Amino acid sequence: MKIKVSEMITKYKEALALSGASPKDVDAMTTLRLEQDLHDNFFSGLSEVRGAYKELKDSLGKQHTIEVDKPALKLVNCGGRAAGLVSMDLLPTLCDMARSQGIAIIGYYNGGYQSMPEVFVRLIAAQNLVGLISGNGGPQSVVPYGGKKDIMGTDPVAYGIPTNGLPIVFDAATAKYPWGSIRVARERGEKLPEDSYLDKDGNWTTDPNVATAIVPFGEHKGYAFNLLFDVLTGALVHAKSGLLVKDEKDLGGFLMAIDPSAFGSIGEFKQQTTKLAEDIEAVEPAKGFDEVRVPGYRGERFRHKVMAEDSIDIRSQIWAQFVDGCNELQQEADNRTS
């Protein structure tokens, strides 16, 4: 069904404002969640309105503190404030540090799961910086290559590269599939892909009702990267890694920005990245493919289109879930004031 983008954003903000959060935090959380829909993402932020509301509610009155403060590095204790909100708070600081030092990294812990790292790397790339972000996707959900027991999180990674046109942007789990794919398959009554998910006994399954673990992407190579990012988003940043993760409070992550102008001309850098993207799109598609894509371009072009038309096609079931969620939140607010 067709929905006005402006209406969708307004209704989302109105629902989140019931949490009592500041307009700044409401705007930030709306951006983090709805960019999924605006980029035609596999997941929908609309169906997660109650989760977004809870993140804001749980963050009320909580503030982050900087525990390690160096020119190119900071370690942040989120203090129970949602990692996405803290990341949005610190993004200008990260970019300023990168321009000053050439590179900057902010590690954080005690902020829960990091929502939509793609949003942040796009914002970093818009500042003519290269962005790299990862957050621990635990508790445990990914098995080591060849194993039956899940040890690591899905540990998503995102990067953003500036060009003279659209930024090159990638965002994906280091698991073969995101953890949320199980929920989506369950809701849609679909089977899971073969040889990708395991049940509690370590046997292959395509049933989303019994799947409890996922294999890493890229077999042994992907497993090695999944392991690396479990350490970088856990033990390195004062959070937890592997089986030490008991719940989302144990998760951590990092944001990194690199200033290409620290190495030379930003203009020359962007000329090369622009040509690289153009050369990729000019490659003749192999048999079975319609086009060769640059990471992030399809989603960003989709966003430009729906924003210009103020119209987006949303699955009826997703919109119904969103409306129901908004009504429930409003009813709860009314009950508190009655």
Coordinates of C-alpha atoms in Angstrom, one line a residue:
M1 CA 0.0 0.0 0.0
K2 CA 1.1 3.5 -0.7
I3 CA 1.9 5.8 2.2
K4 CA 3.1 9.4 2.3
V5 CA 6.7 9.5 3.6
S6 CA 5.9 12.7 5.5
E7 CA 2.9 11.0 7.2
M8 CA 5.0 8.0 8.1
I9 CA 7.8 10.1 9.7
T10 CA 5.3 12.3 11.5
K11 CA 3.3 9.4 13.0
Y12 CA 6.6 7.6 14.0
K13 CA 7.8 10.7 15.9
E14 CA 4.4 11.2 17.5
A15 CA 4.5 7.6 18.8
L16 CA 8.1 7.9 20.1
A17 CA 7.4 11.3 21.8
L18 CA 5.1 9.4 24.1
S19 CA 8.2 8.0 25.8
G20 CA 9.0 11.4 27.2
A21 CA 12.3 11.6 25.4
S22 CA 13.7 14.9 24.1
P23 CA 12.8 16.0 20.5
K24 CA 16.5 15.5 19.7
D25 CA 16.4 11.9 20.8
V26 CA 13.1 11.3 19.1
D27 CA 14.5 12.6 15.8
A28 CA 17.6 10.5 16.2
M29 CA 15.7 7.3 16.9
T30 CA 13.3 8.0 14.1
T31 CA 16.2 8.4 11.7
L32 CA 17.8 5.2 12.9
R33 CA 14.7 3.1 12.5
L34 CA 13.0 4.5 9.4
E35 CA 16.2 4.7 7.2
Q36 CA 15.6 0.9 7.0
D37 CA 12.3 1.5 5.2
L38 CA 13.6 4.6 3.2
H39 CA 16.4 2.5 1.8
D40 CA 14.2 -0.5 1.0
N41 CA 15.9 -2.6 3.6
F42 CA 15.1 -6.2 4.3
F43 CA 13.9 -5.2 7.7
S44 CA 11.3 -2.5 8.5
G45 CA 11.7 0.0 11.3
L46 CA 7.9 0.5 11.2
S47 CA 7.3 -2.9 12.8
E48 CA 9.9 -2.1 15.5
V49 CA 8.2 1.0 16.8
R50 CA 7.6 -0.5 20.3
G51 CA 11.3 -1.5 20.4
A52 CA 12.3 2.0 19.5
Y53 CA 10.0 3.4 22.1
K54 CA 11.5 1.1 24.8
E55 CA 15.0 2.2 23.9
L56 CA 14.1 5.8 24.4
K57 CA 12.2 5.0 27.6
D58 CA 15.1 3.0 29.0
S59 CA 17.5 5.9 28.1
L60 CA 15.6 8.6 30.0
G61 CA 17.9 10.4 32.5
K62 CA 20.9 8.4 31.5
Q63 CA 24.1 9.9 30.2
H64 CA 27.3 8.6 28.7
T65 CA 30.7 9.2 30.3
I66 CA 34.1 9.3 28.6
E67 CA 36.5 7.0 30.4
V68 CA 39.5 7.2 28.1
D69 CA 40.2 10.5 26.3
K70 CA 43.0 10.7 23.8
P71 CA 43.4 12.9 20.7
A72 CA 42.5 10.1 18.3
L73 CA 40.7 7.7 20.7
K74 CA 37.9 7.7 23.2
L75 CA 36.3 4.9 25.3
V76 CA 32.8 5.7 26.3
N77 CA 30.6 4.1 29.0
C78 CA 27.1 4.6 27.6
G79 CA 25.7 4.4 31.2
G80 CA 22.7 2.4 29.9
R81 CA 21.8 5.0 27.3
A82 CA 21.0 3.4 23.9
A83 CA 24.2 2.9 21.8
G84 CA 22.5 4.5 18.8
L85 CA 21.7 7.7 20.7
V86 CA 25.2 7.9 22.2
S87 CA 26.7 7.3 18.7
M88 CA 24.5 10.1 17.3
D89 CA 25.6 12.4 20.2
L90 CA 29.3 11.7 19.5
L91 CA 29.4 11.6 15.7
P92 CA 30.4 15.3 15.4
T93 CA 33.2 14.7 17.9
L94 CA 34.4 11.7 16.0
C95 CA 34.5 13.7 12.7
D96 CA 36.3 16.6 14.4
M97 CA 38.9 14.2 15.9
A98 CA 39.5 12.6 12.5
R99 CA 40.1 16.0 10.8
S100 CA 42.5 16.9 13.6
Q101 CA 44.4 13.6 13.9
G102 CA 43.8 12.0 10.5
I103 CA 42.0 9.0 12.1
A104 CA 39.7 8.6 15.1
I105 CA 38.0 5.8 16.9
I106 CA 35.4 5.8 19.6
G107 CA 34.8 2.6 21.5
Y108 CA 31.7 2.1 23.7
Y109 CA 30.1 -0.3 26.0
N110 CA 27.0 -0.6 28.3
G111 CA 24.7 0.7 25.6
G112 CA 23.0 -2.4 24.2
Y113 CA 22.7 -3.3 20.5
Q114 CA 23.7 -0.8 17.9
S115 CA 20.8 -0.1 15.5
M116 CA 21.5 0.7 11.9
P117 CA 25.2 1.4 11.6
E118 CA 24.5 2.2 7.9
V119 CA 23.1 5.5 9.1
F120 CA 26.3 6.6 10.7
V121 CA 28.7 5.6 7.9
R122 CA 26.5 7.6 5.5
L123 CA 26.7 10.6 7.8
I124 CA 30.5 10.2 8.1
A125 CA 30.9 9.8 4.4
A126 CA 28.9 13.0 3.9
Q127 CA 31.7 14.8 5.9
N128 CA 34.3 13.6 3.3
L129 CA 35.6 11.0 5.7
V130 CA 35.8 7.2 5.4
G131 CA 33.6 5.5 8.1
L132 CA 33.9 2.0 9.6
I133 CA 31.5 0.8 12.3
S134 CA 30.8 -2.5 14.0
G135 CA 28.8 -3.5 17.0
N136 CA 28.6 -6.9 18.8
G137 CA 25.5 -8.7 17.6
G138 CA 25.1 -11.0 20.6
P139 CA 24.2 -12.8 22.7
Q140 CA 25.6 -15.9 21.0
S141 CA 24.1 -16.8 17.6
V142 CA 27.0 -17.7 15.3
V143 CA 28.8 -21.0 15.3
P144 CA 32.6 -21.2 14.6
Y145 CA 33.2 -22.7 11.2
G146 CA 32.6 -26.5 11.3
G147 CA 31.1 -26.4 14.8
K148 CA 27.7 -27.0 16.3
K149 CA 27.7 -24.6 19.2
D150 CA 27.1 -20.8 18.8
I151 CA 29.9 -18.8 20.4
M152 CA 29.9 -15.3 18.7
G153 CA 27.4 -12.7 17.9
T154 CA 26.3 -11.7 14.3
D155 CA 28.7 -8.7 14.7
P156 CA 27.5 -6.5 11.8
V157 CA 30.0 -4.3 10.0
A158 CA 29.3 -1.1 8.0
Y159 CA 31.5 1.2 6.0
G160 CA 31.0 4.4 4.0
I161 CA 33.3 5.9 1.3
P162 CA 32.7 9.4 -0.1
T163 CA 32.6 10.0 -3.8
N164 CA 31.6 12.9 -6.0
G165 CA 28.2 11.3 -6.2
L166 CA 26.5 8.8 -4.0
P167 CA 28.7 7.4 -1.2
I168 CA 29.7 3.7 -1.4
V169 CA 28.0 2.1 1.6
F170 CA 28.0 -1.4 2.9
D171 CA 26.2 -2.8 6.0
A172 CA 25.9 -6.5 6.8
A173 CA 26.2 -9.1 9.5
T174 CA 29.4 -11.2 9.6
A175 CA 26.9 -14.1 10.0
K176 CA 25.7 -15.6 6.7
Y177 CA 22.3 -14.0 7.4
P178 CA 21.2 -11.4 10.0
W179 CA 19.6 -12.8 13.2
G180 CA 16.4 -11.0 12.4
S181 CA 15.9 -13.2 9.2
I182 CA 14.6 -15.9 11.5
R183 CA 11.8 -13.7 12.8
V184 CA 11.0 -12.4 9.3
A185 CA 10.7 -16.0 8.0
R186 CA 8.5 -17.0 10.9
E187 CA 6.2 -14.0 10.4
R188 CA 5.9 -14.7 6.7
G189 CA 5.5 -18.5 7.1
E190 CA 8.6 -19.1 5.0
K191 CA 11.4 -21.6 5.3
L192 CA 14.9 -20.6 5.9
P193 CA 17.7 -21.2 3.3
E194 CA 19.3 -24.6 3.5
D195 CA 22.7 -25.3 5.1
S196 CA 22.7 -22.0 7.0
Y197 CA 20.8 -22.5 10.3
L198 CA 21.1 -25.0 13.1
D199 CA 18.8 -26.1 15.8
K200 CA 19.6 -26.5 19.5
D201 CA 21.2 -29.9 18.8
G202 CA 23.5 -28.5 16.1
N203 CA 21.5 -30.1 13.2
W204 CA 20.7 -28.3 10.0
T205 CA 17.2 -26.8 9.8
T206 CA 15.1 -24.7 7.6
D207 CA 12.4 -24.2 10.2
P208 CA 12.4 -20.7 11.7
N209 CA 10.6 -22.0 14.8
V210 CA 13.5 -24.3 15.8
A211 CA 16.5 -22.4 14.4
T212 CA 18.9 -21.2 17.2
A213 CA 22.1 -20.5 15.4
I214 CA 23.6 -19.3 12.1
V215 CA 26.8 -20.2 10.3
P216 CA 29.3 -17.3 9.5
F217 CA 29.4 -15.9 6.0
G218 CA 32.2 -17.1 3.6
E219 CA 32.9 -20.3 5.4
H220 CA 36.3 -20.3 7.2
K221 CA 37.2 -16.8 5.9
G222 CA 34.0 -15.3 7.2
Y223 CA 34.3 -17.1 10.5
A224 CA 37.8 -15.5 10.9
F225 CA 36.3 -12.0 10.4
N226 CA 33.3 -12.7 12.7
L227 CA 35.8 -13.7 15.4
L228 CA 37.9 -10.6 14.9
F229 CA 34.9 -8.3 15.2
D230 CA 33.6 -10.2 18.2
V231 CA 36.9 -9.2 19.9
L232 CA 36.9 -5.6 18.6
T233 CA 33.3 -5.0 19.8
G234 CA 33.7 -6.9 23.0
A235 CA 37.0 -7.4 24.9
L236 CA 38.7 -4.4 23.3
V237 CA 36.2 -1.8 24.3
H238 CA 35.6 -3.0 27.9
A239 CA 32.5 -5.0 26.9
K240 CA 32.3 -8.8 26.6
S241 CA 33.1 -11.4 23.9
G242 CA 32.0 -14.9 23.1
L243 CA 30.3 -16.9 25.9
L244 CA 30.9 -14.1 28.4
V245 CA 28.0 -12.2 26.8
K246 CA 24.9 -12.9 28.9
D247 CA 22.6 -10.2 27.6
E248 CA 22.5 -7.0 25.5
K249 CA 24.1 -5.1 28.5
D250 CA 27.3 -6.9 27.7
L251 CA 27.5 -5.7 24.1
G252 CA 30.0 -3.0 22.8
G253 CA 31.1 -1.5 19.5
F254 CA 33.2 1.1 17.9
L255 CA 32.9 4.0 15.4
M256 CA 36.0 4.9 13.2
A257 CA 36.6 7.8 10.8
I258 CA 39.5 8.3 8.5
D259 CA 40.3 11.6 6.8
P260 CA 41.5 11.0 3.3
S261 CA 42.9 14.6 3.1
A262 CA 45.4 13.6 5.8
F263 CA 47.1 11.6 3.0
G264 CA 46.8 14.1 0.2
S265 CA 44.1 15.8 -1.9
I266 CA 40.6 15.0 -1.1
G267 CA 39.6 15.9 -4.6
E268 CA 41.9 13.3 -6.1
F269 CA 40.7 10.7 -3.6
K270 CA 37.1 11.3 -4.6
Q271 CA 37.9 11.4 -8.3
Q272 CA 39.3 7.9 -7.9
T273 CA 36.4 6.5 -5.8
T274 CA 33.9 8.1 -8.2
K275 CA 35.7 6.4 -11.2
L276 CA 35.8 3.1 -9.3
A277 CA 32.1 3.2 -8.8
E278 CA 31.4 4.2 -12.4
D279 CA 33.7 1.4 -13.7
I280 CA 31.9 -1.2 -11.5
E281 CA 28.5 -0.2 -12.8
A282 CA 29.8 -0.3 -16.4
V283 CA 30.9 -4.0 -16.0
E284 CA 28.8 -6.3 -18.2
P285 CA 26.5 -8.5 -16.1
A286 CA 27.3 -12.2 -15.9
K287 CA 24.7 -14.7 -16.9
G288 CA 21.8 -14.7 -14.5
F289 CA 22.4 -11.0 -13.5
D290 CA 20.6 -7.9 -14.7
E291 CA 23.2 -5.4 -13.5
V292 CA 26.4 -5.0 -11.5
R293 CA 25.8 -2.9 -8.4
V294 CA 27.9 -0.6 -6.2
P295 CA 27.2 -1.3 -2.5
G296 CA 24.6 1.2 -1.2
Y297 CA 23.6 2.7 -4.5
R298 CA 20.3 0.9 -5.0
G299 CA 19.1 1.8 -1.5
E300 CA 20.2 5.5 -1.8
R301 CA 18.5 5.9 -5.2
F302 CA 15.3 4.4 -3.7
R303 CA 15.5 6.9 -0.9
H304 CA 15.9 9.8 -3.2
K305 CA 12.9 8.6 -5.3
V306 CA 10.5 8.1 -2.4
M307 CA 11.5 11.4 -0.7
A308 CA 11.0 13.3 -3.9
E309 CA 7.6 11.7 -4.5
D310 CA 6.6 11.8 -0.8
S311 CA 5.3 8.3 -1.4
I312 CA 6.5 4.8 -0.4
D313 CA 5.1 1.4 -0.8
I314 CA 4.7 -0.4 2.5
R315 CA 3.5 -4.0 3.0
S316 CA 0.0 -3.9 4.4
Q317 CA 1.0 -6.3 7.2
I318 CA 3.9 -4.0 8.2
W319 CA 1.7 -0.9 8.2
A320 CA -1.0 -2.7 10.3
Q321 CA 1.7 -3.7 12.8
F322 CA 2.9 -0.1 13.0
V323 CA -0.6 1.4 13.5
D324 CA -1.4 -1.2 16.1
G325 CA 1.9 -0.4 17.9
C326 CA 1.1 3.3 17.8
N327 CA -2.4 2.7 19.2
E328 CA -1.1 0.5 22.0
L329 CA 1.5 3.1 23.0
Q330 CA -1.1 5.9 22.9
Q331 CA -3.5 3.8 25.1
E332 CA -0.7 3.1 27.6
A333 CA 0.0 6.9 27.7
D334 CA -3.7 7.6 28.2
N335 CA -3.9 5.1 31.0
R336 CA -1.0 6.7 32.8
T337 CA -2.6 10.1 32.8
S338 CA -6.2 9.0 33.6

